[in-house]
PDB file of C-alpha atoms and ligand atoms in Angstrom:
ATOM      1  CA  MET A   1       4.647 -26.780  24.023  1.00  0.00           C
ATOM      2  CA  SER A   2       6.000 -23.555  22.530  1.00  0.00           C
ATOM      3  CA  ILE A   3       9.743 -23.018  22.662  1.00  0.00           C
ATOM      4  CA  LYS A   4      11.633 -19.696  22.657  1.00  0.00           C
ATOM      5  CA  VAL A   5      14.276 -19.668  19.966  1.00  0.00           C
ATOM      6  CA  ALA A   6      17.232 -17.378  19.233  1.00  0.00           C
ATOM      7  CA  VAL A   7      18.221 -17.358  15.560  1.00  0.00           C
ATOM      8  CA  LEU A   8      21.864 -16.587  14.796  1.00  0.00           C
ATOM      9  CA  LEU A   9      22.755 -15.594  11.240  1.00  0.00           C
ATOM     10  CA  SER A  10      25.231 -13.674   9.106  1.00  0.00           C
ATOM     11  CA  GLY A  11      23.475 -13.167   5.792  1.00  0.00           C
ATOM     12  CA  SER A  12      20.272 -12.902   3.826  1.00  0.00           C
ATOM     13  CA  GLY A  13      18.151 -14.832   6.295  1.00  0.00           C
ATOM     14  CA  THR A  14      16.013 -16.973   3.990  1.00  0.00           C
ATOM     15  CA  THR A  15      16.241 -19.711   6.624  1.00  0.00           C
ATOM     16  CA  LEU A  16      14.968 -17.260   9.247  1.00  0.00           C
ATOM     17  CA  GLN A  17      12.161 -16.162   6.908  1.00  0.00           C
ATOM     18  CA  ASN A  18      10.999 -19.747   6.496  1.00  0.00           C
ATOM     19  CA  LEU A  19      10.834 -20.188  10.282  1.00  0.00           C
ATOM     20  CA  ILE A  20       8.927 -16.902  10.689  1.00  0.00           C
ATOM     21  CA  ASP A  21       6.455 -17.957   7.968  1.00  0.00           C
ATOM     22  CA  ARG A  22       5.931 -21.401   9.504  1.00  0.00           C
ATOM     23  CA  ILE A  23       5.326 -19.904  12.957  1.00  0.00           C
ATOM     24  CA  GLU A  24       2.901 -17.310  11.569  1.00  0.00           C
ATOM     25  CA  ARG A  25       1.003 -20.043   9.686  1.00  0.00           C
ATOM     26  CA  GLY A  26       0.745 -22.069  12.910  1.00  0.00           C
ATOM     27  CA  GLU A  27       2.883 -24.889  11.499  1.00  0.00           C
ATOM     28  CA  LEU A  28       5.691 -24.569  14.032  1.00  0.00           C
ATOM     29  CA  ASP A  29       5.048 -24.273  17.743  1.00  0.00           C
ATOM     30  CA  ALA A  30       7.826 -21.817  18.600  1.00  0.00           C
ATOM     31  CA  SER A  31       8.487 -18.124  19.021  1.00  0.00           C
ATOM     32  CA  ILE A  32      11.586 -16.229  17.944  1.00  0.00           C
ATOM     33  CA  ALA A  33      12.899 -14.427  21.021  1.00  0.00           C
ATOM     34  CA  CYS A  34      15.668 -12.630  19.131  1.00  0.00           C
ATOM     35  CA  VAL A  35      17.805 -12.620  16.012  1.00  0.00           C
ATOM     36  CA  VAL A  36      21.543 -12.067  16.431  1.00  0.00           C
ATOM     37  CA  SER A  37      23.731 -11.322  13.422  1.00  0.00           C
ATOM     38  CA  SER A  38      27.521 -11.451  13.181  1.00  0.00           C
ATOM     39  CA  ARG A  39      27.295  -8.854  10.386  1.00  0.00           C
ATOM     40  CA  LYS A  40      25.746  -5.409  10.724  1.00  0.00           C
ATOM     41  CA  SER A  41      24.651  -5.415   7.088  1.00  0.00           C
ATOM     42  CA  ALA A  42      22.861  -8.799   7.160  1.00  0.00           C
ATOM     43  CA  PHE A  43      19.437  -8.576   5.546  1.00  0.00           C
ATOM     44  CA  GLY A  44      18.241 -11.101   8.125  1.00  0.00           C
ATOM     45  CA  LEU A  45      18.190  -8.264  10.700  1.00  0.00           C
ATOM     46  CA  GLU A  46      15.710  -6.369   8.556  1.00  0.00           C
ATOM     47  CA  ARG A  47      13.549  -9.450   8.076  1.00  0.00           C
ATOM     48  CA  ALA A  48      13.388  -9.829  11.869  1.00  0.00           C
ATOM     49  CA  ARG A  49      12.478  -6.169  12.466  1.00  0.00           C
ATOM     50  CA  ASN A  50       9.766  -6.383   9.795  1.00  0.00           C
ATOM     51  CA  HIS A  51       8.087  -8.987  11.986  1.00  0.00           C
ATOM     52  CA  GLY A  52       8.614  -7.174  15.303  1.00  0.00           C
ATOM     53  CA  ILE A  53      11.380  -9.553  16.413  1.00  0.00           C
ATOM     54  CA  PRO A  54      14.229  -8.019  18.470  1.00  0.00           C
ATOM     55  CA  ALA A  55      17.322  -7.946  16.222  1.00  0.00           C
ATOM     56  CA  VAL A  56      20.866  -7.389  17.451  1.00  0.00           C
ATOM     57  CA  ALA A  57      24.113  -7.056  15.483  1.00  0.00           C
ATOM     58  CA  VAL A  58      27.250  -8.361  17.181  1.00  0.00           C
ATOM     59  CA  HIS A  59      29.619  -7.455  14.370  1.00  0.00           C
ATOM     60  CA  ARG A  60      32.469  -9.972  14.242  1.00  0.00           C
ATOM     61  CA  LYS A  61      34.900  -7.528  12.656  1.00  0.00           C
ATOM     62  CA  ASP A  62      34.499  -5.089  15.568  1.00  0.00           C
ATOM     63  CA  TYR A  63      36.155  -7.663  17.832  1.00  0.00           C
ATOM     64  CA  GLU A  64      39.816  -8.556  17.893  1.00  0.00           C
ATOM     65  CA  ASP A  65      39.089 -11.047  20.602  1.00  0.00           C
ATOM     66  CA  LEU A  66      36.934 -14.113  19.846  1.00  0.00           C
ATOM     67  CA  ASP A  67      36.069 -14.515  23.537  1.00  0.00           C
ATOM     68  CA  ALA A  68      34.602 -11.011  23.738  1.00  0.00           C
ATOM     69  CA  PHE A  69      32.595 -11.651  20.545  1.00  0.00           C
ATOM     70  CA  ASN A  70      31.196 -14.873  21.976  1.00  0.00           C
ATOM     71  CA  ARG A  71      30.408 -13.212  25.305  1.00  0.00           C
ATOM     72  CA  ASP A  72      28.284 -10.563  23.577  1.00  0.00           C
ATOM     73  CA  ILE A  73      26.461 -13.163  21.485  1.00  0.00           C
ATOM     74  CA  TRP A  74      25.531 -15.177  24.572  1.00  0.00           C
ATOM     75  CA  GLU A  75      24.605 -12.042  26.475  1.00  0.00           C
ATOM     76  CA  ALA A  76      21.973 -11.285  23.794  1.00  0.00           C
ATOM     77  CA  VAL A  77      20.719 -14.884  23.741  1.00  0.00           C
ATOM     78  CA  ARG A  78      20.352 -14.959  27.537  1.00  0.00           C
ATOM     79  CA  ARG A  79      18.825 -11.488  27.765  1.00  0.00           C
ATOM     80  CA  HIS A  80      15.990 -12.696  25.517  1.00  0.00           C
ATOM     81  CA  GLU A  81      15.621 -15.934  27.500  1.00  0.00           C
ATOM     82  CA  ALA A  82      16.045 -18.237  24.523  1.00  0.00           C
ATOM     83  CA  GLU A  83      15.770 -21.951  25.241  1.00  0.00           C
ATOM     84  CA  LEU A  84      17.136 -23.136  21.899  1.00  0.00           C
ATOM     85  CA  VAL A  85      19.712 -21.505  19.602  1.00  0.00           C
ATOM     86  CA  VAL A  86      19.160 -22.060  15.881  1.00  0.00           C
ATOM     87  CA  LEU A  87      22.100 -21.343  13.581  1.00  0.00           C
ATOM     88  CA  ALA A  88      20.813 -20.118  10.232  1.00  0.00           C
ATOM     89  CA  GLY A  89      23.751 -19.279   8.002  1.00  0.00           C
ATOM     90  CA  PHE A  90      25.876 -18.137  10.964  1.00  0.00           C
ATOM     91  CA  MET A  91      29.384 -17.888   9.578  1.00  0.00           C
ATOM     92  CA  SER A  92      31.496 -17.529  12.726  1.00  0.00           C
ATOM     93  CA  LEU A  93      32.674 -20.280  15.003  1.00  0.00           C
ATOM     94  CA  LEU A  94      30.581 -20.221  18.151  1.00  0.00           C
ATOM     95  CA  GLU A  95      31.895 -21.255  21.543  1.00  0.00           C
ATOM     96  CA  ILE A  96      29.051 -23.045  23.277  1.00  0.00           C
ATOM     97  CA  PRO A  97      28.873 -22.526  27.042  1.00  0.00           C
ATOM     98  CA  LYS A  98      28.159 -25.568  29.226  1.00  0.00           C
ATOM     99  CA  ASP A  99      24.573 -24.573  30.013  1.00  0.00           C
ATOM    100  CA  PHE A 100      23.770 -24.437  26.262  1.00  0.00           C
ATOM    101  CA  ALA A 101      25.371 -27.788  25.364  1.00  0.00           C
ATOM    102  CA  GLY A 102      22.738 -29.784  23.457  1.00  0.00           C
ATOM    103  CA  ARG A 103      20.674 -26.644  22.896  1.00  0.00           C
ATOM    104  CA  VAL A 104      22.349 -25.260  19.760  1.00  0.00           C
ATOM    105  CA  ILE A 105      21.440 -26.664  16.349  1.00  0.00           C
ATOM    106  CA  ASN A 106      22.734 -26.014  12.835  1.00  0.00           C
ATOM    107  CA  ILE A 107      21.626 -26.800   9.304  1.00  0.00           C
ATOM    108  CA  HIS A 108      24.108 -27.727   6.606  1.00  0.00           C
ATOM    109  CA  PRO A 109      23.275 -28.026   2.887  1.00  0.00           C
ATOM    110  CA  ALA A 110      24.987 -31.409   2.369  1.00  0.00           C
ATOM    111  CA  LEU A 111      25.224 -34.838   3.962  1.00  0.00           C
ATOM    112  CA  ILE A 112      27.653 -34.412   6.867  1.00  0.00           C
ATOM    113  CA  PRO A 113      30.448 -35.590   7.197  1.00  0.00           C
ATOM    114  CA  SER A 114      30.865 -34.870   3.464  1.00  0.00           C
ATOM    115  CA  PHE A 115      31.263 -31.387   1.993  1.00  0.00           C
ATOM    116  CA  CYS A 116      31.417 -29.543   5.292  1.00  0.00           C
ATOM    117  CA  GLY A 117      33.824 -27.661   7.547  1.00  0.00           C
ATOM    118  CA  LYS A 118      35.386 -24.225   7.454  1.00  0.00           C
ATOM    119  CA  GLY A 119      34.702 -22.337   4.226  1.00  0.00           C
ATOM    120  CA  MET A 120      32.035 -24.859   3.153  1.00  0.00           C
ATOM    121  CA  TYR A 121      28.853 -22.843   3.025  1.00  0.00           C
ATOM    122  CA  GLY A 122      26.211 -21.865   0.509  1.00  0.00           C
ATOM    123  CA  HIS A 123      27.372 -22.140  -3.096  1.00  0.00           C
ATOM    124  CA  HIS A 124      30.829 -23.454  -2.211  1.00  0.00           C
ATOM    125  CA  VAL A 125      29.126 -26.628  -1.030  1.00  0.00           C
ATOM    126  CA  HIS A 126      27.066 -27.158  -4.183  1.00  0.00           C
ATOM    127  CA  GLU A 127      30.035 -26.423  -6.458  1.00  0.00           C
ATOM    128  CA  ALA A 128      32.147 -28.983  -4.591  1.00  0.00           C
ATOM    129  CA  VAL A 129      29.323 -31.546  -4.720  1.00  0.00           C
ATOM    130  CA  ILE A 130      28.918 -31.218  -8.508  1.00  0.00           C
ATOM    131  CA  GLU A 131      32.680 -31.204  -9.089  1.00  0.00           C
ATOM    132  CA  SER A 132      33.094 -34.438  -7.088  1.00  0.00           C
ATOM    133  CA  GLY A 133      30.604 -36.375  -9.206  1.00  0.00           C
ATOM    134  CA  VAL A 134      28.516 -37.753  -6.313  1.00  0.00           C
ATOM    135  CA  LYS A 135      24.954 -38.735  -7.242  1.00  0.00           C
ATOM    136  CA  LEU A 136      23.395 -37.834  -3.907  1.00  0.00           C
ATOM    137  CA  THR A 137      23.724 -34.845  -1.632  1.00  0.00           C
ATOM    138  CA  GLY A 138      21.209 -33.554   0.899  1.00  0.00           C
ATOM    139  CA  VAL A 139      20.537 -31.680   4.089  1.00  0.00           C
ATOM    140  CA  THR A 140      21.726 -32.249   7.652  1.00  0.00           C
ATOM    141  CA  VAL A 141      20.326 -30.792  10.861  1.00  0.00           C
ATOM    142  CA  HIS A 142      22.708 -31.411  13.740  1.00  0.00           C
ATOM    143  CA  PHE A 143      23.677 -30.287  17.211  1.00  0.00           C
ATOM    144  CA  ALA A 144      26.461 -27.737  17.024  1.00  0.00           C
ATOM    145  CA  ASP A 145      29.661 -28.200  18.965  1.00  0.00           C
ATOM    146  CA  ASP A 146      32.934 -26.282  18.924  1.00  0.00           C
ATOM    147  CA  GLU A 147      33.866 -27.410  15.378  1.00  0.00           C
ATOM    148  CA  TYR A 148      32.298 -26.354  12.078  1.00  0.00           C
ATOM    149  CA  ASP A 149      29.452 -28.653  10.924  1.00  0.00           C
ATOM    150  CA  HIS A 150      30.431 -31.362  13.345  1.00  0.00           C
ATOM    151  CA  GLY A 151      28.058 -32.323  16.211  1.00  0.00           C
ATOM    152  CA  PRO A 152      25.580 -35.241  16.485  1.00  0.00           C
ATOM    153  CA  ILE A 153      23.130 -35.546  13.589  1.00  0.00           C
ATOM    154  CA  ILE A 154      19.431 -35.034  14.349  1.00  0.00           C
ATOM    155  CA  LEU A 155      17.852 -35.345  10.878  1.00  0.00           C
ATOM    156  CA  GLN A 156      19.281 -35.976   7.450  1.00  0.00           C
ATOM    157  CA  ASP A 157      17.673 -36.415   4.062  1.00  0.00           C
ATOM    158  CA  ALA A 158      19.033 -36.990   0.572  1.00  0.00           C
ATOM    159  CA  VAL A 159      18.624 -34.937  -2.605  1.00  0.00           C
ATOM    160  CA  PRO A 160      19.651 -36.332  -6.036  1.00  0.00           C
ATOM    161  CA  VAL A 161      22.358 -34.622  -8.072  1.00  0.00           C
ATOM    162  CA  LEU A 162      21.157 -34.582 -11.688  1.00  0.00           C
ATOM    163  CA  ASP A 163      23.427 -34.815 -14.748  1.00  0.00           C
ATOM    164  CA  ASN A 164      22.577 -31.310 -15.921  1.00  0.00           C
ATOM    165  CA  ASP A 165      22.663 -29.647 -12.480  1.00  0.00           C
ATOM    166  CA  THR A 166      24.395 -26.312 -11.979  1.00  0.00           C
ATOM    167  CA  PRO A 167      25.222 -25.060  -8.459  1.00  0.00           C
ATOM    168  CA  ASP A 168      22.097 -22.868  -8.752  1.00  0.00           C
ATOM    169  CA  SER A 169      19.692 -25.621  -9.757  1.00  0.00           C
ATOM    170  CA  LEU A 170      21.089 -27.950  -7.105  1.00  0.00           C
ATOM    171  CA  ALA A 171      20.898 -25.215  -4.452  1.00  0.00           C
ATOM    172  CA  GLU A 172      17.211 -24.732  -5.255  1.00  0.00           C
ATOM    173  CA  ARG A 173      16.435 -28.417  -4.665  1.00  0.00           C
ATOM    174  CA  VAL A 174      18.539 -28.560  -1.488  1.00  0.00           C
ATOM    175  CA  GLN A 175      16.974 -25.372  -0.096  1.00  0.00           C
ATOM    176  CA  ALA A 176      13.486 -26.773  -0.665  1.00  0.00           C
ATOM    177  CA  MET A 177      14.547 -29.722   1.518  1.00  0.00           C
ATOM    178  CA  GLU A 178      16.063 -27.331   4.116  1.00  0.00           C
ATOM    179  CA  ARG A 179      12.712 -25.529   4.400  1.00  0.00           C
ATOM    180  CA  GLU A 180      11.083 -28.824   5.427  1.00  0.00           C
ATOM    181  CA  LEU A 181      13.789 -30.332   7.614  1.00  0.00           C
ATOM    182  CA  TYR A 182      14.675 -27.399   9.908  1.00  0.00           C
ATOM    183  CA  PRO A 183      11.148 -26.670  11.187  1.00  0.00           C
ATOM    184  CA  LYS A 184      10.616 -30.423  11.616  1.00  0.00           C
ATOM    185  CA  ALA A 185      13.764 -30.718  13.784  1.00  0.00           C
ATOM    186  CA  ILE A 186      12.814 -27.668  15.872  1.00  0.00           C
ATOM    187  CA  GLN A 187       9.307 -29.038  16.424  1.00  0.00           C
ATOM    188  CA  LEU A 188      10.744 -32.412  17.530  1.00  0.00           C
ATOM    189  CA  PHE A 189      13.124 -30.628  19.912  1.00  0.00           C
ATOM    190  CA  ALA A 190      10.317 -28.461  21.302  1.00  0.00           C
ATOM    191  CA  GLU A 191       8.290 -31.594  22.029  1.00  0.00           C
ATOM    192  CA  GLY A 192      11.234 -33.164  23.880  1.00  0.00           C
ATOM    193  CA  ARG A 193      11.494 -35.885  21.223  1.00  0.00           C
ATOM    194  CA  VAL A 194      15.207 -35.451  20.436  1.00  0.00           C
ATOM    195  CA  VAL A 195      17.341 -37.700  22.627  1.00  0.00           C
ATOM    196  CA  LEU A 196      21.100 -37.284  22.576  1.00  0.00           C
ATOM    197  CA  ASP A 197      23.117 -40.422  23.305  1.00  0.00           C
ATOM    198  CA  GLY A 198      26.845 -39.841  22.744  1.00  0.00           C
ATOM    199  CA  ARG A 199      27.340 -39.202  18.995  1.00  0.00           C
ATOM    200  CA  ARG A 200      23.920 -40.671  18.200  1.00  0.00           C
ATOM    201  CA  VAL A 201      20.553 -38.967  18.307  1.00  0.00           C
ATOM    202  CA  ARG A 202      17.245 -40.785  18.586  1.00  0.00           C
ATOM    203  CA  THR A 203      14.016 -39.062  17.655  1.00  0.00           C
ATOM    204  CA  THR A 204      11.038 -40.517  19.478  1.00  0.00           C
TER     205      THR A 204
HETATM  206  C1  GAR B   1      21.680 -22.100   4.319  1.00  0.00           C
HETATM  207  O1  GAR B   1      21.559 -22.719   3.078  1.00  0.00           O
HETATM  208  C2  GAR B   1      22.422 -23.028   5.264  1.00  0.00           C
HETATM  209  O2  GAR B   1      22.216 -24.350   4.954  1.00  0.00           O
HETATM  210  C3  GAR B   1      23.849 -22.639   5.028  1.00  0.00           C
HETATM  211  O3  GAR B   1      23.810 -21.265   4.889  1.00  0.00           O
HETATM  212  C4  GAR B   1      22.608 -20.901   4.219  1.00  0.00           C
HETATM  213  C5  GAR B   1      22.032 -19.674   4.871  1.00  0.00           C
HETATM  214  O4  GAR B   1      21.217 -18.987   3.998  1.00  0.00           O
HETATM  215  N1  GAR B   1      24.669 -23.041   6.135  1.00  0.00           N
HETATM  216  C6  GAR B   1      25.884 -23.575   5.983  1.00  0.00           C
HETATM  217  O5  GAR B   1      26.416 -23.732   4.897  1.00  0.00           O
HETATM  218  C7  GAR B   1      26.571 -23.990   7.287  1.00  0.00           C
HETATM  219  N2  GAR B   1      27.843 -24.535   7.016  1.00  0.00           N
HETATM  220  P1  GAR B   1      20.333 -17.759   4.501  1.00  0.00           P
HETATM  221  O6  GAR B   1      21.261 -16.705   5.054  1.00  0.00           O
HETATM  222  O7  GAR B   1      19.623 -17.276   3.279  1.00  0.00           O
HETATM  223  O8  GAR B   1      19.399 -18.306   5.520  1.00  0.00           O
END
C-alpha cells in the first residue's frame, strides 16, 4: 500500500535524497507529495525539484509569529494531501495539530534520550558523543511531539564509537545506519505495522 509523504527539512536534504532514491529503485512503497523547507536556501528544495516533486519554502525568519509559521507549514502539507509527515533535518519546532498526532516522524542521529534536544543536530551530536566517551551511539526513528527529539521510539539501532573516531568518521557510520532505518520505518508505517501504545511502540 503506497503512502503519500510530506518531507520537511531545513538543509542539504541527504535524508530526502535517500528516500527519493529508494522510491525510484522500488525499495520503498511511498510517494513524496511535497517537500517543505523552513529555509529558502535549503539545497533540499533543489533536490526535490530535480525529481519533479513540489517544493515549498516556508521561511522561518519571515515570521515573527510561530503560530503563523506553523499554519503555513500545515497548509502546504494538507494541500498536497500527505498522509505521513517525515522530518528530515527540520530545524524548527513544529506544532502538531490533533489530526496529525501519530502521523509525524523524525530521525535523530543518536540513541534518544541521550544526546538530543534543542541545538543537538548534525555534527553537534557527534562531537558531544565523542567528548562524553560513550562506546555506543546510534540512530533513532521516533514519533514527533511538541518537544525536540522526544516522542515514542519506533526503531533504534546502535553504532559503535571507535577509539580513533572524529565527528566526521562517526557521522559517516551513523548516516549509513540512518539510510537503512528511515525507509524501513516508513515502510512499516505504510503497511500499518506501527502500533502506538502510550510511550511504547510495537512493530508487528
Ligand atoms: C540528519 O542526519 C538527521 O539525523 C539530523 O539532521 C540531519 C539532516 O541531514 N536530524 C537531527 O539532528 C534532529 N535532531 P540532511 O539535511 O542532509 O538530510
